[in-house]
């Protein structure tokens, strides 16, 4: 099961676990758009719960993961006794409340950015993670890609000269 752990290490002041050859039992809250990408990213694990308030989106995700139980209310996902971790890909205002609730139950959390609404929520998340000795990670997608890191290196090294103005564009 996901609780059979082989090795431990220190990470950000929290003892974390590294499992080798063990699938985690994961619940995914928010299964469309970024949530669908996140679900695909953990598809090799044991998906035990899917949650979305949109029944059509939930049904589409459930077709890919027929053994997962489905929920419209995230609070019911916590009823899974074998749940090891959650992926939280909900609208922004729900990231911190869901993550804190999960951590208080000893569940590891991968959450989307923005991590929280304000500094108070971030501090509550940090406190819960330390107290319950769980691992957390925030999704940053493009910021960890090779291209992004290379661009940062070019700017920081001075290779592109002094930056005077920046223009950006997003398709969203």
PDB file of C-alpha atoms in Angstrom:
ATOM      1  CA  UNK A   1       0.000   0.000   0.000  1.00  0.00           C
ATOM      2  CA  UNK A   2       0.969   3.630  -0.168  1.00  0.00           C
ATOM      3  CA  UNK A   3       1.901   3.585   3.514  1.00  0.00           C
ATOM      4  CA  UNK A   4       4.734   1.045   3.091  1.00  0.00           C
ATOM      5  CA  UNK A   5       7.738   3.314   3.067  1.00  0.00           C
ATOM      6  CA  UNK A   6      11.353   2.426   2.403  1.00  0.00           C
ATOM      7  CA  UNK A   7      13.411   5.519   3.023  1.00  0.00           C
ATOM      8  CA  UNK A   8      13.151   8.874   4.794  1.00  0.00           C
ATOM      9  CA  UNK A   9      14.928  12.172   4.338  1.00  0.00           C
ATOM     10  CA  UNK A  10      14.853  15.713   5.675  1.00  0.00           C
ATOM     11  CA  UNK A  11      13.082  18.293   3.519  1.00  0.00           C
ATOM     12  CA  UNK A  12      12.309  21.846   4.616  1.00  0.00           C
ATOM     13  CA  UNK A  13      12.369  20.854   8.270  1.00  0.00           C
ATOM     14  CA  UNK A  14       9.789  18.124   7.715  1.00  0.00           C
ATOM     15  CA  UNK A  15      10.643  14.447   7.680  1.00  0.00           C
ATOM     16  CA  UNK A  16       9.348  13.214   4.352  1.00  0.00           C
ATOM     17  CA  UNK A  17       9.070   9.819   2.800  1.00  0.00           C
ATOM     18  CA  UNK A  18      10.387   8.396  -0.403  1.00  0.00           C
ATOM     19  CA  UNK A  19       8.622   5.260  -1.523  1.00  0.00           C
ATOM     20  CA  UNK A  20      10.261   2.940  -3.999  1.00  0.00           C
ATOM     21  CA  UNK A  21       8.039   0.692  -6.051  1.00  0.00           C
ATOM     22  CA  UNK A  22       4.963   1.712  -4.080  1.00  0.00           C
ATOM     23  CA  UNK A  23       1.904   3.405  -5.571  1.00  0.00           C
ATOM     24  CA  UNK A  24       0.301   6.187  -3.592  1.00  0.00           C
ATOM     25  CA  UNK A  25      -3.456   6.257  -3.038  1.00  0.00           C
ATOM     26  CA  UNK A  26      -4.392   9.651  -4.433  1.00  0.00           C
ATOM     27  CA  UNK A  27      -7.537  11.748  -4.513  1.00  0.00           C
ATOM     28  CA  UNK A  28      -7.902  14.521  -7.080  1.00  0.00           C
ATOM     29  CA  UNK A  29     -10.142  17.484  -6.299  1.00  0.00           C
ATOM     30  CA  UNK A  30     -10.917  19.490  -9.425  1.00  0.00           C
ATOM     31  CA  UNK A  31     -10.615  17.314 -12.543  1.00  0.00           C
ATOM     32  CA  UNK A  32     -10.922  19.708 -15.500  1.00  0.00           C
ATOM     33  CA  UNK A  33      -8.468  22.146 -17.139  1.00  0.00           C
ATOM     34  CA  UNK A  34      -5.355  22.278 -14.904  1.00  0.00           C
ATOM     35  CA  UNK A  35      -6.935  19.507 -12.823  1.00  0.00           C
ATOM     36  CA  UNK A  36      -7.107  17.216 -15.865  1.00  0.00           C
ATOM     37  CA  UNK A  37      -3.410  17.844 -16.528  1.00  0.00           C
ATOM     38  CA  UNK A  38      -2.602  17.144 -12.886  1.00  0.00           C
ATOM     39  CA  UNK A  39      -4.700  13.974 -12.967  1.00  0.00           C
ATOM     40  CA  UNK A  40      -2.772  12.804 -16.031  1.00  0.00           C
ATOM     41  CA  UNK A  41       0.436  13.569 -14.149  1.00  0.00           C
ATOM     42  CA  UNK A  42      -0.428  11.176 -11.320  1.00  0.00           C
ATOM     43  CA  UNK A  43      -2.212   8.560 -13.439  1.00  0.00           C
ATOM     44  CA  UNK A  44       0.502   5.990 -12.695  1.00  0.00           C
ATOM     45  CA  UNK A  45      -0.485   6.106  -9.023  1.00  0.00           C
ATOM     46  CA  UNK A  46      -3.587   4.491  -7.523  1.00  0.00           C
ATOM     47  CA  UNK A  47      -6.367   7.042  -8.068  1.00  0.00           C
ATOM     48  CA  UNK A  48      -8.916   6.259  -5.337  1.00  0.00           C
ATOM     49  CA  UNK A  49     -11.086   9.391  -5.408  1.00  0.00           C
ATOM     50  CA  UNK A  50     -12.160  12.020  -7.927  1.00  0.00           C
ATOM     51  CA  UNK A  51     -14.074  15.152  -7.007  1.00  0.00           C
ATOM     52  CA  UNK A  52     -15.626  17.953  -9.021  1.00  0.00           C
ATOM     53  CA  UNK A  53     -18.834  19.933  -8.671  1.00  0.00           C
ATOM     54  CA  UNK A  54     -19.452  19.596 -12.414  1.00  0.00           C
ATOM     55  CA  UNK A  55     -20.982  16.133 -12.906  1.00  0.00           C
ATOM     56  CA  UNK A  56     -20.128  16.026 -16.630  1.00  0.00           C
ATOM     57  CA  UNK A  57     -16.454  16.732 -15.998  1.00  0.00           C
ATOM     58  CA  UNK A  58     -16.424  14.245 -13.157  1.00  0.00           C
ATOM     59  CA  UNK A  59     -17.978  11.545 -15.364  1.00  0.00           C
ATOM     60  CA  UNK A  60     -15.314  12.085 -18.048  1.00  0.00           C
ATOM     61  CA  UNK A  61     -12.509  11.736 -15.502  1.00  0.00           C
ATOM     62  CA  UNK A  62     -14.160   8.663 -13.982  1.00  0.00           C
ATOM     63  CA  UNK A  63     -14.112   6.921 -17.369  1.00  0.00           C
ATOM     64  CA  UNK A  64     -10.307   7.061 -17.273  1.00  0.00           C
ATOM     65  CA  UNK A  65     -10.227   5.904 -13.637  1.00  0.00           C
ATOM     66  CA  UNK A  66     -13.161   3.507 -13.195  1.00  0.00           C
ATOM     67  CA  UNK A  67     -11.983   2.214  -9.811  1.00  0.00           C
ATOM     68  CA  UNK A  68     -12.016   5.668  -8.229  1.00  0.00           C
ATOM     69  CA  UNK A  69     -14.963   6.753  -6.153  1.00  0.00           C
ATOM     70  CA  UNK A  70     -16.516  10.029  -7.292  1.00  0.00           C
ATOM     71  CA  UNK A  71     -17.712  12.984  -5.244  1.00  0.00           C
ATOM     72  CA  UNK A  72     -19.274  16.378  -5.808  1.00  0.00           C
ATOM     73  CA  UNK A  73     -18.305  17.610  -2.301  1.00  0.00           C
ATOM     74  CA  UNK A  74     -14.581  17.581  -1.489  1.00  0.00           C
ATOM     75  CA  UNK A  75     -15.228  16.949   2.201  1.00  0.00           C
ATOM     76  CA  UNK A  76     -16.391  13.419   1.403  1.00  0.00           C
ATOM     77  CA  UNK A  77     -13.056  12.582  -0.224  1.00  0.00           C
ATOM     78  CA  UNK A  78     -11.582  12.620   3.292  1.00  0.00           C
ATOM     79  CA  UNK A  79     -13.702   9.570   4.176  1.00  0.00           C
ATOM     80  CA  UNK A  80     -11.196   7.348   2.336  1.00  0.00           C
ATOM     81  CA  UNK A  81      -9.160   5.665   5.060  1.00  0.00           C
ATOM     82  CA  UNK A  82      -6.505   4.508   2.574  1.00  0.00           C
ATOM     83  CA  UNK A  83      -5.989   7.966   1.049  1.00  0.00           C
ATOM     84  CA  UNK A  84      -2.310   9.020   1.149  1.00  0.00           C
ATOM     85  CA  UNK A  85      -2.345  12.298  -0.762  1.00  0.00           C
ATOM     86  CA  UNK A  86      -4.504  14.856  -2.512  1.00  0.00           C
ATOM     87  CA  UNK A  87      -4.102  16.910  -5.653  1.00  0.00           C
ATOM     88  CA  UNK A  88      -5.987  20.192  -5.247  1.00  0.00           C
ATOM     89  CA  UNK A  89      -6.822  21.840  -8.590  1.00  0.00           C
ATOM     90  CA  UNK A  90      -9.908  23.801  -7.669  1.00  0.00           C
ATOM     91  CA  UNK A  91     -10.737  27.475  -8.182  1.00  0.00           C
ATOM     92  CA  UNK A  92      -8.129  29.602  -6.404  1.00  0.00           C
ATOM     93  CA  UNK A  93     -10.184  30.565  -3.340  1.00  0.00           C
ATOM     94  CA  UNK A  94     -10.476  26.910  -2.271  1.00  0.00           C
ATOM     95  CA  UNK A  95      -6.803  25.886  -2.467  1.00  0.00           C
ATOM     96  CA  UNK A  96      -5.859  26.681   1.124  1.00  0.00           C
ATOM     97  CA  UNK A  97      -9.057  25.534   2.907  1.00  0.00           C
ATOM     98  CA  UNK A  98      -8.958  22.131   1.205  1.00  0.00           C
ATOM     99  CA  UNK A  99      -5.203  21.742   1.682  1.00  0.00           C
ATOM    100  CA  UNK A 100      -5.313  22.619   5.383  1.00  0.00           C
ATOM    101  CA  UNK A 101      -8.197  20.191   5.964  1.00  0.00           C
ATOM    102  CA  UNK A 102      -6.245  17.444   4.210  1.00  0.00           C
ATOM    103  CA  UNK A 103      -3.043  18.137   6.145  1.00  0.00           C
ATOM    104  CA  UNK A 104      -4.928  18.073   9.441  1.00  0.00           C
ATOM    105  CA  UNK A 105      -5.903  14.519   8.528  1.00  0.00           C
ATOM    106  CA  UNK A 106      -2.274  13.619   7.775  1.00  0.00           C
ATOM    107  CA  UNK A 107      -2.626  13.694   3.984  1.00  0.00           C
ATOM    108  CA  UNK A 108       0.147  14.933   1.699  1.00  0.00           C
ATOM    109  CA  UNK A 109      -0.930  17.712  -0.689  1.00  0.00           C
ATOM    110  CA  UNK A 110       0.002  18.875  -4.167  1.00  0.00           C
ATOM    111  CA  UNK A 111      -1.745  22.209  -4.646  1.00  0.00           C
ATOM    112  CA  UNK A 112      -2.065  24.574  -7.536  1.00  0.00           C
ATOM    113  CA  UNK A 113      -0.931  28.171  -7.540  1.00  0.00           C
ATOM    114  CA  UNK A 114      -1.821  30.501  -6.106  1.00  0.00           C
ATOM    115  CA  UNK A 115      -1.126  28.529  -2.991  1.00  0.00           C
ATOM    116  CA  UNK A 116      -3.376  30.705  -0.845  1.00  0.00           C
ATOM    117  CA  UNK A 117      -5.413  33.896  -0.732  1.00  0.00           C
ATOM    118  CA  UNK A 118      -3.234  35.694   1.792  1.00  0.00           C
ATOM    119  CA  UNK A 119      -0.244  35.335   4.112  1.00  0.00           C
ATOM    120  CA  UNK A 120      -2.454  34.113   6.974  1.00  0.00           C
ATOM    121  CA  UNK A 121      -3.558  31.105   4.885  1.00  0.00           C
ATOM    122  CA  UNK A 122       0.024  30.328   3.883  1.00  0.00           C
ATOM    123  CA  UNK A 123       1.100  30.388   7.519  1.00  0.00           C
ATOM    124  CA  UNK A 124      -1.809  28.089   8.448  1.00  0.00           C
ATOM    125  CA  UNK A 125      -0.705  25.691   5.714  1.00  0.00           C
ATOM    126  CA  UNK A 126       2.916  25.748   6.906  1.00  0.00           C
ATOM    127  CA  UNK A 127       1.833  25.141  10.501  1.00  0.00           C
ATOM    128  CA  UNK A 128      -0.410  22.225   9.510  1.00  0.00           C
ATOM    129  CA  UNK A 129       2.303  20.659   7.320  1.00  0.00           C
ATOM    130  CA  UNK A 130       4.866  20.782  10.120  1.00  0.00           C
ATOM    131  CA  UNK A 131       2.484  19.662  12.840  1.00  0.00           C
ATOM    132  CA  UNK A 132       1.151  16.690  10.872  1.00  0.00           C
ATOM    133  CA  UNK A 133       4.496  15.890   9.203  1.00  0.00           C
ATOM    134  CA  UNK A 134       3.171  15.889   5.660  1.00  0.00           C
ATOM    135  CA  UNK A 135       4.771  16.812   2.377  1.00  0.00           C
ATOM    136  CA  UNK A 136       3.356  19.647   0.306  1.00  0.00           C
ATOM    137  CA  UNK A 137       4.178  20.952  -3.132  1.00  0.00           C
ATOM    138  CA  UNK A 138       2.833  23.820  -5.197  1.00  0.00           C
ATOM    139  CA  UNK A 139       2.396  23.368  -8.931  1.00  0.00           C
ATOM    140  CA  UNK A 140       4.404  25.886 -10.901  1.00  0.00           C
ATOM    141  CA  UNK A 141       4.379  24.248 -14.360  1.00  0.00           C
ATOM    142  CA  UNK A 142       6.219  26.594 -16.693  1.00  0.00           C
ATOM    143  CA  UNK A 143       8.476  27.987 -13.966  1.00  0.00           C
ATOM    144  CA  UNK A 144      10.295  24.672 -13.658  1.00  0.00           C
ATOM    145  CA  UNK A 145      10.711  24.065 -17.395  1.00  0.00           C
ATOM    146  CA  UNK A 146      14.116  24.135 -19.059  1.00  0.00           C
ATOM    147  CA  UNK A 147      13.173  27.119 -21.236  1.00  0.00           C
ATOM    148  CA  UNK A 148      12.098  29.239 -18.286  1.00  0.00           C
ATOM    149  CA  UNK A 149      15.192  28.401 -16.244  1.00  0.00           C
ATOM    150  CA  UNK A 150      17.422  29.141 -19.275  1.00  0.00           C
ATOM    151  CA  UNK A 151      15.763  32.543 -19.743  1.00  0.00           C
ATOM    152  CA  UNK A 152      16.285  33.363 -16.066  1.00  0.00           C
ATOM    153  CA  UNK A 153      19.940  32.374 -16.344  1.00  0.00           C
ATOM    154  CA  UNK A 154      20.416  34.588 -19.410  1.00  0.00           C
ATOM    155  CA  UNK A 155      18.918  37.584 -17.614  1.00  0.00           C
ATOM    156  CA  UNK A 156      20.780  36.995 -14.344  1.00  0.00           C
ATOM    157  CA  UNK A 157      24.126  36.485 -16.078  1.00  0.00           C
ATOM    158  CA  UNK A 158      23.777  39.766 -17.940  1.00  0.00           C
ATOM    159  CA  UNK A 159      23.957  38.032 -21.341  1.00  0.00           C
ATOM    160  CA  UNK A 160      20.994  40.027 -22.643  1.00  0.00           C
ATOM    161  CA  UNK A 161      22.202  43.350 -21.256  1.00  0.00           C
ATOM    162  CA  UNK A 162      20.319  45.667 -18.960  1.00  0.00           C
ATOM    163  CA  UNK A 163      16.556  45.072 -19.077  1.00  0.00           C
ATOM    164  CA  UNK A 164      14.713  48.368 -19.538  1.00  0.00           C
ATOM    165  CA  UNK A 165      11.224  47.187 -20.454  1.00  0.00           C
ATOM    166  CA  UNK A 166       9.324  43.907 -20.619  1.00  0.00           C
ATOM    167  CA  UNK A 167       6.259  43.090 -22.709  1.00  0.00           C
ATOM    168  CA  UNK A 168       4.226  39.974 -21.926  1.00  0.00           C
ATOM    169  CA  UNK A 169       1.284  38.187 -23.470  1.00  0.00           C
ATOM    170  CA  UNK A 170      -0.966  35.350 -22.357  1.00  0.00           C
ATOM    171  CA  UNK A 171      -3.547  33.444 -24.314  1.00  0.00           C
ATOM    172  CA  UNK A 172      -5.710  32.987 -21.223  1.00  0.00           C
TER     173      UNK A 172
END
